[in-house]
């Protein structure tokens, strides 16, 4: 019995099935509670900023930007689909699921399926669905996507990860110090990993960050 369980757990197809089922569960629960549990205060900040942007109000002058300008832009795109905060929540839940998938694939790349199951298990009990349509889910998405592409170690990977760090700052003004730390640590890793050709990779990373 134990051998049969281990056999299935080690199969990639079984892992992908678990990820798929968890993703469906997370999206459904996220949007169910979005419809039936409404937080007018926090959700109001999100929807009002999106509405103001769509109404061509000047950010930071005629409109209050609570998190970051890119958060408002992304939320305004989501909001315009149904003219409701529910659509912001729906697409935020999808981005959250994609973030979990990217992190799971990163874990799989460096370890094995067992650690992937452990990660999904922890997520299932601690944060299985989106609670608010907050900017933190956007940060999580771009950071996980950036890391997933970065570990492919292509020329584009370094450029894209630099761009992602800059996007995170635009998503959340409060992450400014955090992005500086990631920027400096990444430079150190690039130099250590590419001692002979680090200038080529470093220049692409800085270029992406400077765009």
Short mmCIF file of C-alpha atoms in Angstrom, two decimals:
data_model
loop_
_atom_site.label_atom_id
_atom_site.label_comp_id
_atom_site.label_asym_id
_atom_site.label_seq_id
_atom_site.Cartn_x
_atom_site.Cartn_y
_atom_site.Cartn_z
CA UNK A 1 0.00 0.00 0.00
CA UNK A 2 2.78 2.42 0.95
CA UNK A 3 4.68 1.57 -2.23
CA UNK A 4 1.58 2.29 -4.31
CA UNK A 5 1.11 5.66 -2.60
CA UNK A 6 4.75 6.58 -3.16
CA UNK A 7 4.41 5.50 -6.78
CA UNK A 8 1.55 7.93 -7.37
CA UNK A 9 3.17 10.73 -5.36
CA UNK A 10 6.32 10.54 -7.47
CA UNK A 11 4.39 10.77 -10.73
CA UNK A 12 4.36 14.26 -12.23
CA UNK A 13 0.89 13.72 -13.63
CA UNK A 14 -0.48 13.12 -10.15
CA UNK A 15 1.22 16.26 -8.88
CA UNK A 16 -0.27 18.30 -11.71
CA UNK A 17 -3.68 16.82 -10.94
CA UNK A 18 -3.38 17.96 -7.32
CA UNK A 19 -2.31 21.42 -8.45
CA UNK A 20 -5.26 21.60 -10.85
CA UNK A 21 -7.79 20.51 -8.22
CA UNK A 22 -6.37 22.93 -5.68
CA UNK A 23 -6.49 25.76 -8.25
CA UNK A 24 -10.18 25.14 -8.99
CA UNK A 25 -10.94 24.95 -5.26
CA UNK A 26 -9.07 28.19 -4.54
CA UNK A 27 -10.77 30.17 -7.32
CA UNK A 28 -14.24 28.92 -6.40
CA UNK A 29 -13.85 29.62 -2.67
CA UNK A 30 -12.23 33.02 -3.34
CA UNK A 31 -15.13 34.20 -5.44
CA UNK A 32 -17.80 32.60 -3.25
CA UNK A 33 -16.64 34.55 -0.24
CA UNK A 34 -16.15 37.64 -2.44
CA UNK A 35 -19.85 37.54 -3.30
CA UNK A 36 -21.13 36.77 0.20
CA UNK A 37 -18.58 38.53 2.43
CA UNK A 38 -18.12 42.18 1.49
CA UNK A 39 -15.64 44.58 3.11
CA UNK A 40 -16.76 48.02 2.03
CA UNK A 41 -13.78 49.78 3.60
CA UNK A 42 -10.84 47.89 2.05
CA UNK A 43 -12.63 46.94 -1.15
CA UNK A 44 -13.87 50.51 -1.42
CA UNK A 45 -10.29 51.78 -1.65
CA UNK A 46 -9.62 49.37 -4.52
CA UNK A 47 -12.79 50.04 -6.49
CA UNK A 48 -12.76 53.83 -6.00
CA UNK A 49 -9.15 54.10 -7.20
CA UNK A 50 -10.00 51.99 -10.27
CA UNK A 51 -13.07 54.11 -11.00
CA UNK A 52 -11.14 57.35 -10.64
CA UNK A 53 -8.46 56.12 -13.04
CA UNK A 54 -11.08 55.10 -15.61
CA UNK A 55 -12.68 58.54 -15.22
CA UNK A 56 -9.34 60.15 -16.17
CA UNK A 57 -8.69 61.68 -12.77
CA UNK A 58 -5.06 62.62 -12.14
CA UNK A 59 -3.40 60.09 -9.80
CA UNK A 60 -2.06 61.46 -6.49
CA UNK A 61 -3.69 64.83 -7.27
CA UNK A 62 -7.37 64.26 -8.00
CA UNK A 63 -7.39 60.60 -6.97
CA UNK A 64 -6.01 58.84 -3.90
CA UNK A 65 -3.61 55.98 -4.79
CA UNK A 66 -3.66 53.69 -1.79
CA UNK A 67 -1.01 51.14 -2.83
CA UNK A 68 0.80 51.90 -6.09
CA UNK A 69 0.03 53.33 -9.50
CA UNK A 70 0.45 49.99 -11.28
CA UNK A 71 -1.99 48.35 -8.86
CA UNK A 72 -4.56 50.99 -9.78
CA UNK A 73 -3.94 50.48 -13.51
CA UNK A 74 -4.29 46.69 -13.27
CA UNK A 75 -7.39 46.95 -11.08
CA UNK A 76 -8.95 49.46 -13.46
CA UNK A 77 -8.54 46.97 -16.32
CA UNK A 78 -10.21 44.26 -14.24
CA UNK A 79 -12.92 46.64 -13.02
CA UNK A 80 -13.82 47.80 -16.53
CA UNK A 81 -14.88 44.27 -17.53
CA UNK A 82 -18.01 44.20 -15.33
CA UNK A 83 -17.89 47.61 -13.60
CA UNK A 84 -17.75 45.75 -10.31
CA UNK A 85 -15.18 45.02 -7.65
CA UNK A 86 -16.13 41.34 -8.07
CA UNK A 87 -14.26 41.21 -11.37
CA UNK A 88 -11.17 42.58 -9.62
CA UNK A 89 -11.52 39.82 -7.08
CA UNK A 90 -12.04 37.15 -9.74
CA UNK A 91 -8.88 38.00 -11.68
CA UNK A 92 -6.92 38.49 -8.46
CA UNK A 93 -7.86 34.94 -7.45
CA UNK A 94 -6.58 33.67 -10.80
CA UNK A 95 -3.29 35.51 -10.36
CA UNK A 96 -2.96 34.05 -6.87
CA UNK A 97 -3.44 30.53 -8.22
CA UNK A 98 -0.87 31.17 -10.97
CA UNK A 99 1.56 32.40 -8.30
CA UNK A 100 1.16 29.17 -6.36
CA UNK A 101 1.75 27.17 -9.55
CA UNK A 102 4.95 29.10 -10.32
CA UNK A 103 6.28 28.60 -6.79
CA UNK A 104 5.42 24.88 -6.94
CA UNK A 105 7.33 24.53 -10.21
CA UNK A 106 10.32 26.34 -8.72
CA UNK A 107 10.29 23.96 -5.75
CA UNK A 108 10.05 21.01 -8.13
CA UNK A 109 13.00 22.31 -10.15
CA UNK A 110 15.33 22.28 -7.14
CA UNK A 111 13.91 19.47 -4.99
CA UNK A 112 11.30 16.80 -5.68
CA UNK A 113 7.55 16.24 -5.70
CA UNK A 114 7.37 15.60 -1.96
CA UNK A 115 8.35 19.19 -1.16
CA UNK A 116 5.77 20.38 -3.68
CA UNK A 117 3.08 18.46 -1.82
CA UNK A 118 4.30 19.94 1.46
CA UNK A 119 4.05 23.46 0.02
CA UNK A 120 0.52 22.88 -1.30
CA UNK A 121 -0.44 21.33 2.03
CA UNK A 122 0.75 24.41 3.93
CA UNK A 123 -0.97 26.78 1.50
CA UNK A 124 -4.19 24.78 1.79
CA UNK A 125 -4.35 25.28 5.56
CA UNK A 126 -2.87 28.78 5.86
CA UNK A 127 -3.93 30.72 2.73
CA UNK A 128 -5.99 28.59 0.31
CA UNK A 129 -7.83 31.54 -1.27
CA UNK A 130 -7.69 35.29 -1.72
CA UNK A 131 -9.17 37.19 1.19
CA UNK A 132 -9.03 40.70 -0.27
CA UNK A 133 -8.24 42.04 -3.75
CA UNK A 134 -5.05 43.53 -2.36
CA UNK A 135 -1.84 44.60 -4.04
CA UNK A 136 0.09 41.90 -2.19
CA UNK A 137 -1.35 39.26 -4.51
CA UNK A 138 -0.05 41.24 -7.49
CA UNK A 139 3.39 41.44 -5.86
CA UNK A 140 3.29 37.70 -5.21
CA UNK A 141 2.35 36.99 -8.82
CA UNK A 142 5.06 39.11 -10.44
CA UNK A 143 7.73 37.96 -8.00
CA UNK A 144 6.92 34.26 -8.47
CA UNK A 145 6.74 34.69 -12.25
CA UNK A 146 10.02 36.61 -12.25
CA UNK A 147 11.81 33.97 -10.18
CA UNK A 148 10.44 31.15 -12.32
CA UNK A 149 11.80 32.78 -15.48
CA UNK A 150 15.02 33.88 -13.77
CA UNK A 151 15.96 30.32 -12.87
CA UNK A 152 15.85 29.39 -16.55
CA UNK A 153 19.14 31.32 -16.75
CA UNK A 154 18.69 32.76 -20.23
CA UNK A 155 19.65 36.26 -21.32
CA UNK A 156 15.98 37.23 -21.27
CA UNK A 157 15.67 35.86 -17.71
CA UNK A 158 18.04 38.45 -16.27
CA UNK A 159 16.41 41.31 -18.16
CA UNK A 160 12.90 40.22 -17.19
CA UNK A 161 13.73 39.77 -13.50
CA UNK A 162 15.17 43.29 -13.38
CA UNK A 163 11.95 44.56 -14.95
CA UNK A 164 9.87 42.60 -12.43
CA UNK A 165 11.65 44.24 -9.49
CA UNK A 166 10.76 47.66 -10.87
CA UNK A 167 7.15 46.58 -11.46
CA UNK A 168 6.87 45.43 -7.84
CA UNK A 169 7.81 48.91 -6.68
CA UNK A 170 5.16 50.41 -8.96
CA UNK A 171 2.60 47.96 -7.57
CA UNK A 172 3.37 48.79 -3.96
CA UNK A 173 4.97 52.07 -2.89
CA UNK A 174 5.77 50.55 0.50
CA UNK A 175 7.98 47.88 -1.12
CA UNK A 176 10.65 50.41 -2.14
CA UNK A 177 13.20 49.29 0.46
CA UNK A 178 12.37 45.63 -0.23
CA UNK A 179 13.05 46.03 -3.96
CA UNK A 180 16.41 47.68 -3.22
CA UNK A 181 17.44 44.66 -1.17
CA UNK A 182 16.38 42.23 -3.93
CA UNK A 183 18.25 44.36 -6.49
CA UNK A 184 21.51 44.27 -4.52
CA UNK A 185 21.26 40.57 -3.64
CA UNK A 186 20.57 39.69 -7.28
CA UNK A 187 23.65 41.62 -8.39
CA UNK A 188 25.73 39.64 -5.89
CA UNK A 189 24.31 36.33 -7.15
CA UNK A 190 24.94 37.26 -10.79
CA UNK A 191 28.58 38.07 -10.05
CA UNK A 192 29.11 34.87 -8.06
CA UNK A 193 27.37 32.63 -10.60
CA UNK A 194 29.01 34.17 -13.69
CA UNK A 195 32.48 35.14 -12.59
CA UNK A 196 33.88 35.30 -16.13
CA UNK A 197 30.92 36.76 -18.04
CA UNK A 198 29.03 38.53 -15.29
CA UNK A 199 29.10 41.94 -17.02
CA UNK A 200 26.86 40.70 -19.84
CA UNK A 201 24.23 39.28 -17.49
CA UNK A 202 24.55 42.16 -15.05
CA UNK A 203 24.01 44.77 -17.76
CA UNK A 204 20.83 43.00 -18.92
CA UNK A 205 19.54 42.83 -15.36
CA UNK A 206 20.24 46.52 -14.73
CA UNK A 207 18.69 47.41 -18.10
CA UNK A 208 15.50 45.59 -17.18
CA UNK A 209 15.43 47.35 -13.82
CA UNK A 210 15.97 50.74 -15.45
CA UNK A 211 13.23 50.47 -18.09
#
